[in-house]
Amino acid sequence: MIRLEDVTRRYGDATAVDSLSLEVAEGEVCVLIGPSGCGKTTTLRMINRLIEPTSGRILVDGRDILSMPAEELRRGLGYVIQSIGLFPHLDVAANICVVPRLLGWEKARMAKRVDELLALVGLDPASYRDKYPRQLSGGEAQRVGVARALAADPPVLLMDEPFGAVDPLNRERLQSEFARIQRELRKTVIFVTHDIDEAIRLADKIAIMRDGKLQQFDTPEEVLNHPANKFVHDFVGSDRALKRLVRVRVADVMRSPATVLADANTLSLREAAGRRRFAYVVQPDGRLLGWLDTHGLAEGAPAADAMTIMDVAEASVRPDDSLRDALSRMLGLGFRAIAVTDRHGVLLGEVTFAAVEEAMTEGDEHISNQPVEDAE
Ligand SMILES: Nc1ncnc2c1ncn2[C@@H]1O[C@H](COP(=O)(O)OP(=O)(O)O)[C@@H](O)[C@H]1O
Ligand SMILES: [Mg+2]
């Protein structure tokens, strides 16, 4: 889909990008990463033809971009820049429709597209479409920036540190949302960051650069397990086992736990828990209520005495969460296992500490990019 052949860009005597070759397949996310000044933005700007290579070729869909009218090229490329770049005097809807307006879309079509995109990026259309950029938080503005890049449905997205200016918590949220949107839309994406965790989380392929030169171009698993050189090794950092957990989703390792119904009597509770000491207590519709310690079950005493009601939102994870999310939740709560629920609180399974440990040491057997649907 996108192919760089020996692309070099010089500024005077300095070389910003040095003989860079890489290929990004359709529907893949390629993350360009490296320290500040290593040539990431220059690379994106060459693909978008904001600047031209000193030498080398760039092909999009097999066509040399220098042979295409710049307009046509850019229509196929959605561009998200770090500083967001929303127009302050335009409301959210008008900001999103910059490209559709240039393309001469009709009003009704633009209005429909705005609402669609706001919903997609997790902003309520009714409350956001008329706001102005100054009324948005950093995370909200960033979402609008992504919506704007998607407006005319370009097959390719170029994103330059799109979440760079957002605080860590919102950043993780935006990353999960981006991953969800990408599973749905399957764009071809070149995503620039200097954050290795972000790269490992979002990339199908990672291109690590230093001083304009490509150091390694590989899957996140390969980069973690077999760094090409010392620079990559040091750049990835020391907690590689933990980083691996970001690539494994809860859905891939969860198992069915013992469950009992909330209104069961002591005898059937014991039976249902079987040989396990702990069992989850669910309501008849499957929603999780709490858990039960069978050691606390006493003859004659109400079963409720042995139950702990839990704050399900706090004490469970979703199938799409990463094992690192699951681990940090377990550590925070002091549990050896964590429940997996859908968005209605229905119990789907559990992830044990042992499963996390196994994934940490095992490496790449559980890796999955397949979408998991919430059970309705
Ligand atoms: N317009 C320019 N004129 C001169 N040097 C530039 C220009 N743009 C970028 N550079 C230099 O090229 C190198 C790569 O820059 P850039 O691609 O912006 O890095 P990154 O995005 O990885 O931080 C840097 O050394 C930068 O100073
Ligand atoms: Mg940059």
Short mmCIF file of C-alpha atoms and ligand atoms in Angstrom, two decimals:
data_model
loop_
_atom_site.label_atom_id
_atom_site.label_comp_id
_atom_site.label_asym_id
_atom_site.label_seq_id
_atom_site.Cartn_x
_atom_site.Cartn_y
_atom_site.Cartn_z
CA MET A 1 0.00 0.00 0.00
CA ILE A 2 2.75 2.44 1.02
CA ARG A 3 6.29 1.81 -0.04
CA LEU A 4 9.40 3.86 0.65
CA GLU A 5 12.43 3.04 -1.49
CA ASP A 6 15.77 4.42 -0.32
CA VAL A 7 14.22 7.71 0.65
CA THR A 8 16.69 10.40 1.69
CA ARG A 9 16.03 13.98 2.72
CA ARG A 10 18.85 16.45 3.23
CA TYR A 11 18.83 19.94 4.64
CA GLY A 12 22.09 21.48 3.52
CA ASP A 13 24.78 19.18 4.82
CA ALA A 14 22.54 17.55 7.38
CA THR A 15 20.62 14.36 6.56
CA ALA A 16 17.19 14.25 8.23
CA VAL A 17 16.17 10.92 6.67
CA ASP A 18 18.85 8.58 5.41
CA SER A 19 18.08 5.94 2.81
CA LEU A 20 14.86 4.79 4.43
CA SER A 21 13.09 1.76 2.93
CA LEU A 22 9.94 0.26 4.33
CA GLU A 23 6.63 -1.11 3.21
CA VAL A 24 3.28 -0.88 4.95
CA ALA A 25 0.59 -3.33 3.88
CA GLU A 26 -3.07 -2.39 3.48
CA GLY A 27 -4.91 -2.31 6.79
CA GLU A 28 -1.72 -2.34 8.86
CA VAL A 29 -0.59 0.06 11.54
CA CYS A 30 3.08 0.95 11.16
CA VAL A 31 4.47 2.91 14.09
CA LEU A 32 7.49 5.12 13.39
CA ILE A 33 9.42 5.62 16.58
CA GLY A 34 12.70 7.08 17.73
CA PRO A 35 14.16 9.96 19.72
CA SER A 36 13.35 13.55 18.89
CA GLY A 37 15.00 14.70 15.69
CA CYS A 38 15.43 11.20 14.21
CA GLY A 39 13.37 12.05 11.11
CA LYS A 40 9.82 10.87 11.91
CA THR A 41 7.95 14.04 10.99
CA THR A 42 10.11 14.56 7.92
CA THR A 43 9.13 11.06 6.76
CA LEU A 44 5.40 11.74 7.20
CA ARG A 45 5.67 15.08 5.45
CA MET A 46 7.36 13.45 2.48
CA ILE A 47 4.58 10.86 2.21
CA ASN A 48 2.05 13.68 2.25
CA ARG A 49 4.20 15.63 -0.23
CA LEU A 50 4.46 18.65 2.01
CA ILE A 51 8.16 18.24 1.23
CA GLU A 52 9.94 16.20 -1.40
CA PRO A 53 12.68 13.62 -0.93
CA THR A 54 16.18 14.58 -2.01
CA SER A 55 16.38 11.10 -3.50
CA GLY A 56 14.45 7.85 -3.48
CA ARG A 57 10.85 7.02 -4.31
CA ILE A 58 7.57 6.86 -2.42
CA LEU A 59 4.75 4.73 -3.81
CA VAL A 60 1.15 4.72 -2.66
CA ASP A 61 -0.89 1.89 -4.11
CA GLY A 62 1.90 1.21 -6.57
CA ARG A 63 1.98 4.79 -7.91
CA ASP A 64 4.91 7.14 -7.46
CA ILE A 65 3.43 10.02 -5.49
CA LEU A 66 5.39 12.57 -7.48
CA SER A 67 3.41 11.51 -10.55
CA MET A 68 0.06 12.12 -8.83
CA PRO A 69 -1.67 15.48 -8.54
CA ALA A 70 -1.01 16.62 -4.95
CA GLU A 71 -4.75 17.18 -4.44
CA GLU A 72 -5.60 13.62 -5.35
CA LEU A 73 -2.84 12.26 -3.15
CA ARG A 74 -3.92 14.26 -0.11
CA ARG A 75 -7.56 13.33 -0.50
CA GLY A 76 -6.52 9.73 0.08
CA LEU A 77 -4.46 10.61 3.17
CA GLY A 78 -5.96 11.73 6.47
CA TYR A 79 -3.40 13.73 8.43
CA VAL A 80 -3.41 14.18 12.21
CA ILE A 81 -0.78 16.52 13.62
CA GLN A 82 0.55 16.72 17.13
CA SER A 83 -0.68 20.24 17.81
CA ILE A 84 -4.16 19.13 16.66
CA GLY A 85 -4.52 22.27 14.56
CA LEU A 86 -8.26 22.80 14.95
CA PHE A 87 -9.44 26.14 13.56
CA PRO A 88 -10.37 28.21 16.62
CA HIS A 89 -13.08 30.24 14.85
CA LEU A 90 -14.87 27.15 13.50
CA ASP A 91 -17.10 24.91 15.61
CA VAL A 92 -16.46 21.18 15.90
CA ALA A 93 -18.76 20.26 13.01
CA ALA A 94 -17.10 22.76 10.67
CA ASN A 95 -13.65 21.62 11.76
CA ILE A 96 -14.50 18.01 10.97
CA CYS A 97 -15.91 18.99 7.57
CA VAL A 98 -12.92 20.90 6.24
CA VAL A 99 -12.13 18.27 3.60
CA PRO A 100 -15.74 17.27 2.78
CA ARG A 101 -16.49 20.97 2.17
CA LEU A 102 -13.55 21.21 -0.24
CA LEU A 103 -14.95 18.15 -1.97
CA GLY A 104 -18.32 19.88 -2.35
CA TRP A 105 -20.42 17.56 -0.20
CA GLU A 106 -24.02 18.54 0.44
CA LYS A 107 -25.01 19.93 3.84
CA ALA A 108 -27.14 16.97 4.88
CA ARG A 109 -24.37 14.53 4.04
CA MET A 110 -21.84 16.54 6.04
CA ALA A 111 -24.16 16.80 9.05
CA LYS A 112 -24.71 13.04 9.01
CA ARG A 113 -20.99 12.39 8.71
CA VAL A 114 -20.21 14.70 11.65
CA ASP A 115 -22.60 12.82 13.92
CA GLU A 116 -21.29 9.45 12.77
CA LEU A 117 -17.69 10.45 13.41
CA LEU A 118 -18.31 12.09 16.77
CA ALA A 119 -20.02 8.89 17.94
CA LEU A 120 -17.13 6.86 16.57
CA VAL A 121 -14.54 8.81 18.55
CA GLY A 122 -16.64 8.65 21.69
CA LEU A 123 -18.13 12.17 21.82
CA ASP A 124 -21.87 12.69 22.09
CA PRO A 125 -22.84 14.42 18.80
CA ALA A 126 -25.62 16.54 20.29
CA SER A 127 -23.40 18.10 22.94
CA TYR A 128 -20.21 18.47 20.89
CA ARG A 129 -21.05 19.40 17.32
CA ASP A 130 -21.62 23.08 18.10
CA LYS A 131 -18.75 23.57 20.55
CA TYR A 132 -15.69 25.64 19.73
CA PRO A 133 -12.13 24.33 20.19
CA ARG A 134 -11.52 26.51 23.26
CA GLN A 135 -14.42 24.71 25.00
CA LEU A 136 -12.73 21.30 24.59
CA SER A 137 -10.26 19.51 26.84
CA GLY A 138 -7.01 18.30 25.29
CA GLY A 139 -8.35 14.77 24.94
CA GLU A 140 -11.60 15.95 23.36
CA ALA A 141 -9.76 18.18 20.89
CA GLN A 142 -7.55 15.24 20.00
CA ARG A 143 -10.64 13.10 19.30
CA VAL A 144 -12.01 15.83 17.04
CA GLY A 145 -8.64 15.89 15.26
CA VAL A 146 -8.96 12.15 14.58
CA ALA A 147 -12.57 12.59 13.42
CA ARG A 148 -11.45 15.32 11.04
CA ALA A 149 -8.75 13.09 9.54
CA LEU A 150 -11.35 10.37 8.98
CA ALA A 151 -13.99 12.71 7.53
CA ALA A 152 -13.67 11.91 3.84
CA ASP A 153 -12.92 8.26 4.64
CA PRO A 154 -9.34 8.22 3.31
CA PRO A 155 -7.77 4.76 3.03
CA VAL A 156 -4.56 6.00 4.64
CA LEU A 157 -4.04 7.85 7.93
CA LEU A 158 -0.83 9.65 8.79
CA MET A 159 -0.71 10.49 12.48
CA ASP A 160 2.11 12.56 13.96
CA GLU A 161 2.25 12.07 17.73
CA PRO A 162 -1.54 12.34 17.83
CA PHE A 163 -1.77 11.74 21.57
CA GLY A 164 1.47 13.49 22.46
CA ALA A 165 -0.12 16.45 24.21
CA VAL A 166 -2.55 14.46 26.37
CA ASP A 167 -2.10 13.45 30.01
CA PRO A 168 -1.23 9.77 30.65
CA LEU A 169 -4.71 8.62 31.70
CA ASN A 170 -6.48 10.16 28.72
CA ARG A 171 -3.69 8.98 26.53
CA GLU A 172 -4.37 5.35 27.44
CA ARG A 173 -8.05 5.90 26.82
CA LEU A 174 -7.35 7.42 23.40
CA GLN A 175 -5.06 4.51 22.59
CA SER A 176 -7.76 1.94 23.39
CA GLU A 177 -10.24 3.92 21.35
CA PHE A 178 -7.86 4.14 18.46
CA ALA A 179 -7.31 0.37 18.65
CA ARG A 180 -11.07 -0.23 18.66
CA ILE A 181 -11.68 2.15 15.73
CA GLN A 182 -8.85 0.59 13.79
CA ARG A 183 -10.23 -2.94 14.29
CA GLU A 184 -13.43 -1.64 12.77
CA LEU A 185 -12.10 0.53 9.94
CA ARG A 186 -8.85 -1.26 9.00
CA LYS A 187 -7.13 1.83 7.63
CA THR A 188 -3.54 1.77 6.53
CA VAL A 189 -1.87 3.85 9.22
CA ILE A 190 1.53 5.38 9.76
CA PHE A 191 1.62 6.49 13.35
CA VAL A 192 4.49 8.52 14.78
CA THR A 193 5.35 8.45 18.46
CA HIS A 194 8.34 8.59 20.76
CA ASP A 195 6.55 6.45 23.36
CA ILE A 196 7.60 2.80 23.15
CA ASP A 197 4.60 1.60 25.19
CA GLU A 198 2.25 3.29 22.76
CA ALA A 199 4.13 1.70 19.87
CA ILE A 200 3.98 -1.80 21.34
CA ARG A 201 0.33 -1.42 22.09
CA LEU A 202 -0.85 -0.14 18.71
CA ALA A 203 1.58 -1.37 16.07
CA ASP A 204 1.39 -4.26 13.67
CA LYS A 205 4.91 -3.26 12.68
CA ILE A 206 7.37 -0.96 14.42
CA ALA A 207 9.99 1.04 12.54
CA ILE A 208 12.67 2.25 14.93
CA MET A 209 14.76 5.16 13.69
CA ARG A 210 17.89 6.88 14.87
CA ASP A 211 19.56 9.84 13.19
CA GLY A 212 17.46 9.35 10.07
CA LYS A 213 18.40 5.68 9.74
CA LEU A 214 16.14 2.69 10.19
CA GLN A 215 17.39 0.44 13.00
CA GLN A 216 14.76 -2.29 12.95
CA PHE A 217 11.46 -2.88 11.15
CA ASP A 218 9.55 -5.72 12.74
CA THR A 219 6.52 -6.83 14.69
CA PRO A 220 6.38 -5.66 18.30
CA GLU A 221 7.01 -9.24 19.43
CA GLU A 222 10.20 -9.46 17.40
CA VAL A 223 11.37 -6.06 18.60
CA LEU A 224 10.79 -7.14 22.20
CA ASN A 225 12.22 -10.62 21.86
CA HIS A 226 15.02 -9.96 19.39
CA PRO A 227 16.16 -6.34 19.36
CA ALA A 228 18.39 -5.82 16.31
CA ASN A 229 21.11 -3.88 18.11
CA LYS A 230 22.04 -2.22 21.37
CA PHE A 231 20.27 0.99 20.48
CA VAL A 232 16.96 -0.85 20.00
CA HIS A 233 17.59 -2.91 23.10
CA ASP A 234 18.15 0.18 25.22
CA PHE A 235 15.30 2.06 23.58
CA VAL A 236 12.85 -0.73 24.37
CA GLY A 237 14.00 -0.69 27.98
CA SER A 238 14.39 -3.29 30.65
CA ASP A 239 10.85 -4.39 31.49
CA ARG A 240 10.32 -6.35 28.32
CA ALA A 241 8.29 -9.11 29.99
CA LEU A 242 5.82 -6.53 31.26
CA LYS A 243 5.66 -4.85 27.87
CA ARG A 244 4.78 -8.16 26.29
CA LEU A 245 1.60 -8.18 28.38
CA VAL A 246 0.34 -5.15 26.49
CA ARG A 247 0.09 -7.34 23.38
CA VAL A 248 -2.05 -10.05 24.95
CA ARG A 249 -5.74 -9.48 25.40
CA VAL A 250 -7.80 -10.68 28.32
CA ALA A 251 -10.11 -12.56 25.92
CA ASP A 252 -7.18 -14.72 24.83
CA VAL A 253 -6.38 -16.17 28.24
CA MET A 254 -9.60 -15.96 30.26
CA ARG A 255 -11.21 -19.14 31.54
CA SER A 256 -14.60 -20.04 32.99
CA PRO A 257 -14.68 -19.58 36.73
CA ALA A 258 -16.96 -21.30 39.24
CA THR A 259 -20.19 -19.35 39.58
CA VAL A 260 -23.18 -19.60 41.85
CA LEU A 261 -26.56 -17.90 41.76
CA ALA A 262 -27.18 -15.18 44.29
CA ASP A 263 -30.30 -16.79 45.72
CA ALA A 264 -28.90 -20.32 46.07
CA ASN A 265 -28.97 -22.08 49.46
CA THR A 266 -25.86 -23.13 51.34
CA LEU A 267 -25.86 -26.71 50.10
CA SER A 268 -26.14 -25.86 46.44
CA LEU A 269 -23.57 -23.12 46.89
CA ARG A 270 -21.06 -25.69 48.13
CA GLU A 271 -21.88 -27.97 45.30
CA ALA A 272 -21.61 -25.30 42.64
CA ALA A 273 -18.32 -24.03 43.95
CA GLY A 274 -17.09 -27.63 43.69
CA ARG A 275 -13.55 -28.00 44.84
CA ARG A 276 -12.70 -24.38 44.36
CA ARG A 277 -12.59 -22.22 47.41
CA PHE A 278 -13.89 -19.08 45.71
CA ALA A 279 -16.85 -18.72 43.39
CA TYR A 280 -18.40 -15.71 41.68
CA VAL A 281 -21.94 -14.86 42.66
CA VAL A 282 -24.15 -13.85 39.76
CA GLN A 283 -27.72 -12.72 39.32
CA PRO A 284 -30.11 -14.81 37.21
CA ASP A 285 -29.41 -12.56 34.19
CA GLY A 286 -25.68 -13.31 34.49
CA ARG A 287 -24.66 -9.98 35.99
CA LEU A 288 -21.87 -10.23 38.51
CA LEU A 289 -22.71 -9.38 42.08
CA GLY A 290 -19.73 -10.45 44.16
CA TRP A 291 -17.86 -13.50 45.26
CA LEU A 292 -18.17 -16.26 47.79
CA ASP A 293 -15.58 -17.85 50.06
CA THR A 294 -16.77 -21.41 50.70
CA HIS A 295 -14.65 -21.56 53.85
CA GLY A 296 -17.00 -18.96 55.26
CA LEU A 297 -20.08 -21.12 54.67
CA ALA A 298 -21.37 -22.31 58.01
CA GLU A 299 -24.16 -24.83 58.68
CA GLY A 300 -27.32 -22.98 59.55
CA ALA A 301 -25.88 -19.51 58.87
CA PRO A 302 -27.18 -17.60 55.83
CA ALA A 303 -25.02 -17.99 52.75
CA ALA A 304 -24.92 -14.23 52.46
CA ASP A 305 -22.46 -14.20 55.36
CA ALA A 306 -19.84 -15.78 53.11
CA MET A 307 -20.48 -13.42 50.20
CA THR A 308 -18.65 -10.23 49.40
CA ILE A 309 -20.51 -7.78 47.22
CA MET A 310 -18.15 -6.07 44.82
CA ASP A 311 -17.97 -2.85 42.87
CA VAL A 312 -18.04 -4.59 39.51
CA ALA A 313 -16.82 -1.64 37.44
CA GLU A 314 -13.82 -1.32 39.74
CA ALA A 315 -13.03 -4.99 40.21
CA SER A 316 -13.37 -6.41 36.72
CA VAL A 317 -11.79 -6.05 33.29
CA ARG A 318 -13.17 -6.28 29.75
CA PRO A 319 -12.26 -8.88 27.13
CA ASP A 320 -10.53 -6.19 25.05
CA ASP A 321 -8.30 -4.97 27.87
CA SER A 322 -4.66 -6.00 27.84
CA LEU A 323 -3.12 -8.39 30.33
CA ARG A 324 -1.14 -5.48 31.62
CA ASP A 325 -4.40 -3.73 32.53
CA ALA A 326 -5.55 -6.96 34.19
CA LEU A 327 -2.30 -7.29 36.11
CA SER A 328 -2.29 -3.74 37.39
CA ARG A 329 -5.93 -4.12 38.45
CA MET A 330 -5.10 -7.34 40.33
CA LEU A 331 -2.14 -5.74 42.04
CA GLY A 332 -4.23 -2.72 42.99
CA LEU A 333 -6.95 -4.85 44.51
CA GLY A 334 -4.67 -7.49 46.00
CA PHE A 335 -6.48 -10.30 44.12
CA ARG A 336 -4.95 -13.42 42.59
CA ALA A 337 -7.57 -13.36 39.84
CA ILE A 338 -9.83 -10.83 38.22
CA ALA A 339 -13.34 -11.16 36.78
CA VAL A 340 -14.01 -10.40 33.12
CA THR A 341 -17.33 -8.75 32.39
CA ASP A 342 -19.05 -7.17 29.41
CA ARG A 343 -20.20 -3.58 29.49
CA HIS A 344 -23.45 -4.55 31.22
CA GLY A 345 -21.58 -6.26 34.04
CA VAL A 346 -22.34 -9.79 32.83
CA LEU A 347 -19.65 -12.22 33.95
CA LEU A 348 -17.75 -13.68 30.97
CA GLY A 349 -14.81 -15.35 32.68
CA GLU A 350 -11.79 -14.70 34.82
CA VAL A 351 -8.07 -14.15 34.39
CA THR A 352 -5.76 -15.64 36.97
CA PHE A 353 -2.39 -14.39 38.11
CA ALA A 354 -0.94 -17.69 36.90
CA ALA A 355 -2.21 -16.98 33.39
CA VAL A 356 -0.54 -13.58 33.44
CA GLU A 357 2.73 -15.10 34.60
CA GLU A 358 2.56 -17.65 31.84
CA ALA A 359 1.97 -15.01 29.16
CA MET A 360 4.88 -13.00 30.51
CA THR A 361 7.35 -15.83 30.10
CA GLU A 362 5.84 -17.44 27.06
CA GLY A 363 6.11 -14.55 24.63
CA ASP A 364 4.11 -14.63 21.48
CA GLU A 365 1.70 -17.55 21.55
CA HIS A 366 -1.37 -15.66 22.67
CA ILE A 367 -0.99 -12.63 20.50
CA SER A 368 -4.17 -11.68 18.77
CA ASN A 369 -5.44 -8.77 16.78
CA GLN A 370 -8.86 -10.23 16.26
CA PRO A 371 -11.80 -8.25 17.52
CA VAL A 372 -13.75 -9.59 20.45
CA GLU A 373 -17.39 -8.71 20.70
CA ASP A 374 -18.89 -7.92 24.05
CA ALA A 375 -21.53 -10.55 24.81
CA GLU A 376 -24.85 -8.78 24.72
N1 LIG B 1 12.99 22.67 7.57
C1 LIG B 1 14.11 22.18 8.11
N2 LIG B 1 15.30 22.76 7.93
C2 LIG B 1 16.42 22.26 8.47
N3 LIG B 1 16.47 21.15 9.21
C3 LIG B 1 15.30 20.51 9.44
C4 LIG B 1 14.07 20.99 8.91
N4 LIG B 1 13.07 20.15 9.32
C5 LIG B 1 13.67 19.18 10.06
N5 LIG B 1 15.00 19.40 10.14
C6 LIG B 1 15.97 18.56 10.87
O1 LIG B 1 15.79 17.22 10.45
C7 LIG B 1 15.92 16.32 11.54
C8 LIG B 1 14.66 15.48 11.68
O2 LIG B 1 13.57 16.28 12.08
P1 LIG B 1 12.13 15.70 12.31
O3 LIG B 1 11.75 14.87 11.17
O4 LIG B 1 11.24 16.84 12.65
O5 LIG B 1 12.36 14.80 13.61
P2 LIG B 1 11.31 14.04 14.57
O6 LIG B 1 9.94 14.28 14.02
O7 LIG B 1 11.75 12.63 14.57
O8 LIG B 1 11.50 14.68 15.92
C9 LIG B 1 16.20 17.18 12.75
O9 LIG B 1 17.58 17.19 12.97
C10 LIG B 1 15.70 18.53 12.35
O10 LIG B 1 16.41 19.55 13.01
MG MG B 2 8.25 15.19 14.96
#
